[in-house]
mmCIF file of C-alpha atoms in Angstrom:
data_model
loop_
_atom_site.group_PDB
_atom_site.id
_atom_site.type_symbol
_atom_site.label_atom_id
_atom_site.label_comp_id
_atom_site.label_asym_id
_atom_site.label_seq_id
_atom_site.Cartn_x
_atom_site.Cartn_y
_atom_site.Cartn_z
ATOM 1 C CA UNK A 1 136.237 82.480 124.665
ATOM 2 C CA UNK A 2 133.851 80.074 126.895
ATOM 3 C CA UNK A 3 131.379 81.876 129.177
ATOM 4 C CA UNK A 4 130.427 80.569 132.716
ATOM 5 C CA UNK A 5 127.269 80.046 131.574
ATOM 6 C CA UNK A 6 128.667 77.806 128.660
ATOM 7 C CA UNK A 7 130.458 75.762 131.244
ATOM 8 C CA UNK A 8 128.071 75.474 133.362
ATOM 9 C CA UNK A 9 125.777 73.996 130.603
ATOM 10 C CA UNK A 10 128.578 71.773 129.818
ATOM 11 C CA UNK A 11 128.688 70.169 133.167
ATOM 12 C CA UNK A 12 125.142 70.016 133.655
ATOM 13 C CA UNK A 13 123.375 68.103 136.476
ATOM 14 C CA UNK A 14 122.519 65.014 134.113
ATOM 15 C CA UNK A 15 125.903 64.918 133.164
ATOM 16 C CA UNK A 16 127.722 64.965 136.538
ATOM 17 C CA UNK A 17 124.612 62.481 137.738
ATOM 18 C CA UNK A 18 125.722 60.252 134.282
ATOM 19 C CA UNK A 19 129.420 60.248 135.599
ATOM 20 C CA UNK A 20 128.330 58.876 138.816
ATOM 21 C CA UNK A 21 125.812 55.937 138.052
ATOM 22 C CA UNK A 22 128.398 54.394 135.689
ATOM 23 C CA UNK A 23 126.875 50.872 134.859
ATOM 24 C CA UNK A 24 129.122 47.963 134.632
ATOM 25 C CA UNK A 25 132.072 49.931 136.429
ATOM 26 C CA UNK A 26 133.951 46.192 137.151
ATOM 27 C CA UNK A 27 136.489 44.337 134.902
ATOM 28 C CA UNK A 28 135.336 41.429 133.950
ATOM 29 C CA UNK A 29 136.938 37.925 135.364
ATOM 30 C CA UNK A 30 137.007 35.867 131.912
ATOM 31 C CA UNK A 31 136.442 38.525 129.055
ATOM 32 C CA UNK A 32 136.915 37.200 125.603
ATOM 33 C CA UNK A 33 138.817 40.515 124.635
ATOM 34 C CA UNK A 34 139.669 43.557 126.089
ATOM 35 C CA UNK A 35 140.599 47.204 124.615
ATOM 36 C CA UNK A 36 142.034 49.915 126.343
ATOM 37 C CA UNK A 37 142.011 53.321 125.014
ATOM 38 C CA UNK A 38 143.336 56.569 126.029
ATOM 39 C CA UNK A 39 143.271 60.254 124.931
ATOM 40 C CA UNK A 40 146.846 61.778 124.486
ATOM 41 C CA UNK A 41 145.304 65.340 125.159
ATOM 42 C CA UNK A 42 144.002 64.646 128.493
ATOM 43 C CA UNK A 43 145.145 61.293 129.959
ATOM 44 C CA UNK A 44 141.818 59.952 130.089
ATOM 45 C CA UNK A 45 141.806 56.232 129.419
ATOM 46 C CA UNK A 46 138.858 53.683 129.072
ATOM 47 C CA UNK A 47 139.398 49.896 129.504
ATOM 48 C CA UNK A 48 136.754 47.755 128.353
ATOM 49 C CA UNK A 49 136.033 43.826 128.625
ATOM 50 C CA UNK A 50 133.552 41.951 126.674
ATOM 51 C CA UNK A 51 132.255 38.455 126.326
ATOM 52 C CA UNK A 52 130.751 37.749 122.961
ATOM 53 C CA UNK A 53 128.107 35.355 122.115
ATOM 54 C CA UNK A 54 126.209 34.808 118.924
ATOM 55 C CA UNK A 55 127.520 38.007 117.372
ATOM 56 C CA UNK A 56 126.256 39.925 120.394
ATOM 57 C CA UNK A 57 127.503 41.865 123.648
ATOM 58 C CA UNK A 58 126.643 39.057 126.205
ATOM 59 C CA UNK A 59 128.897 40.435 129.140
ATOM 60 C CA UNK A 60 130.277 43.790 129.792
ATOM 61 C CA UNK A 61 132.661 45.730 132.167
ATOM 62 C CA UNK A 62 134.423 48.777 131.934
ATOM 63 C CA UNK A 63 137.133 50.766 133.971
ATOM 64 C CA UNK A 64 136.864 54.146 133.377
ATOM 65 C CA UNK A 65 139.427 57.097 134.188
ATOM 66 C CA UNK A 66 138.206 60.207 132.944
ATOM 67 C CA UNK A 67 136.668 63.582 133.063
ATOM 68 C CA UNK A 68 132.950 64.157 133.577
ATOM 69 C CA UNK A 69 132.458 64.229 130.216
ATOM 70 C CA UNK A 70 134.127 61.110 129.329
ATOM 71 C CA UNK A 71 132.411 59.096 132.420
ATOM 72 C CA UNK A 72 128.938 60.599 130.973
ATOM 73 C CA UNK A 73 129.689 58.822 127.804
ATOM 74 C CA UNK A 74 130.566 55.661 129.268
ATOM 75 C CA UNK A 75 127.414 55.526 131.403
ATOM 76 C CA UNK A 76 125.328 55.657 128.493
ATOM 77 C CA UNK A 77 127.294 53.307 126.545
ATOM 78 C CA UNK A 78 127.745 51.167 129.480
ATOM 79 C CA UNK A 79 123.563 51.176 130.226
ATOM 80 C CA UNK A 80 122.760 50.407 126.602
ATOM 81 C CA UNK A 81 125.493 47.993 125.363
ATOM 82 C CA UNK A 82 124.506 44.543 126.292
ATOM 83 C CA UNK A 83 122.944 42.738 123.368
ATOM 84 C CA UNK A 84 124.317 44.939 120.819
ATOM 85 C CA UNK A 85 126.562 43.612 117.853
ATOM 86 C CA UNK A 86 129.692 45.169 116.857
ATOM 87 C CA UNK A 87 128.218 47.362 113.727
ATOM 88 C CA UNK A 88 125.526 48.839 116.058
ATOM 89 C CA UNK A 89 128.532 49.868 118.387
ATOM 90 C CA UNK A 90 130.263 51.121 115.211
ATOM 91 C CA UNK A 91 127.292 53.364 114.139
ATOM 92 C CA UNK A 92 127.014 54.686 117.427
ATOM 93 C CA UNK A 93 130.963 55.694 117.557
ATOM 94 C CA UNK A 94 130.584 57.091 114.285
ATOM 95 C CA UNK A 95 127.363 59.039 114.868
ATOM 96 C CA UNK A 96 128.809 60.405 117.793
ATOM 97 C CA UNK A 97 131.862 61.612 116.138
ATOM 98 C CA UNK A 98 129.556 63.469 113.440
ATOM 99 C CA UNK A 99 127.614 65.025 116.214
ATOM 100 C CA UNK A 100 130.770 66.216 117.904
ATOM 101 C CA UNK A 101 132.975 67.374 114.740
ATOM 102 C CA UNK A 102 130.557 67.922 112.258
ATOM 103 C CA UNK A 103 127.044 69.043 113.394
ATOM 104 C CA UNK A 104 125.860 65.694 112.747
ATOM 105 C CA UNK A 105 122.505 64.519 114.598
ATOM 106 C CA UNK A 106 122.306 62.897 117.804
ATOM 107 C CA UNK A 107 123.044 59.078 117.630
ATOM 108 C CA UNK A 108 120.199 57.057 117.143
ATOM 109 C CA UNK A 109 118.323 54.283 119.810
ATOM 110 C CA UNK A 110 119.395 53.043 122.042
ATOM 111 C CA UNK A 111 122.484 55.117 122.219
ATOM 112 C CA UNK A 112 120.303 58.552 122.028
ATOM 113 C CA UNK A 113 121.159 59.392 125.298
ATOM 114 C CA UNK A 114 124.465 60.487 124.426
ATOM 115 C CA UNK A 115 122.667 64.019 123.301
ATOM 116 C CA UNK A 116 123.380 64.896 126.941
ATOM 117 C CA UNK A 117 127.156 65.956 125.378
ATOM 118 C CA UNK A 118 125.917 67.981 122.429
ATOM 119 C CA UNK A 119 127.109 71.149 124.623
ATOM 120 C CA UNK A 120 130.481 69.626 124.284
ATOM 121 C CA UNK A 121 130.682 70.229 120.055
ATOM 122 C CA UNK A 122 132.247 73.482 120.754
ATOM 123 C CA UNK A 123 135.076 72.019 122.807
ATOM 124 C CA UNK A 124 137.229 69.974 120.604
ATOM 125 C CA UNK A 125 139.281 69.125 123.340
ATOM 126 C CA UNK A 126 137.030 66.875 124.927
ATOM 127 C CA UNK A 127 135.976 65.050 121.710
ATOM 128 C CA UNK A 128 138.659 62.247 122.406
ATOM 129 C CA UNK A 129 137.492 61.615 125.908
ATOM 130 C CA UNK A 130 134.075 61.244 124.912
ATOM 131 C CA UNK A 131 134.624 58.987 122.292
ATOM 132 C CA UNK A 132 136.774 56.346 124.427
ATOM 133 C CA UNK A 133 134.283 54.290 125.433
ATOM 134 C CA UNK A 134 132.553 53.787 122.137
ATOM 135 C CA UNK A 135 135.980 53.468 120.485
ATOM 136 C CA UNK A 136 137.377 50.964 123.207
ATOM 137 C CA UNK A 137 134.111 48.912 123.030
ATOM 138 C CA UNK A 138 133.951 48.632 118.999
ATOM 139 C CA UNK A 139 137.918 47.558 119.084
ATOM 140 C CA UNK A 140 137.091 44.766 122.030
ATOM 141 C CA UNK A 141 134.003 43.262 120.129
ATOM 142 C CA UNK A 142 136.285 43.127 116.705
ATOM 143 C CA UNK A 143 139.002 41.396 119.020
ATOM 144 C CA UNK A 144 136.500 38.765 120.519
ATOM 145 C CA UNK A 145 135.175 38.448 116.833
ATOM 146 C CA UNK A 146 138.447 37.624 115.115
ATOM 147 C CA UNK A 147 139.373 35.142 118.412
ATOM 148 C CA UNK A 148 136.074 33.152 117.217
ATOM 149 C CA UNK A 149 136.776 32.926 113.553
#
């Protein structure tokens, strides 16, 4: 059973600040690809637009309708995703999944800011929302690459 102290730790000032300071919180006018992911448990959604050039994310936009934890994750992703490859995004997604679900380490740079979500590992019902931004980004980049090929 969660205590009030656990919930305070979960919704730290840092998480709330990240949730408010969402980078690239505007959809792109002419994306190469778009992906939308939704958490069936809580209804959180993240829609990601990307422009991919030379195998890297050149432009990024996102529309995030999620809890503070999902927004905080999207904030870290948005702040670090420009210039990344699909492999880097997929690695961050896999590392975040491992951190939340199997006591794996914090994702490596440049996505190491996701460590702020470490207290959420004990809240399995929040994991899907936290993973949405990276899942949608990986899906959008894969779709963009497929269109170019």
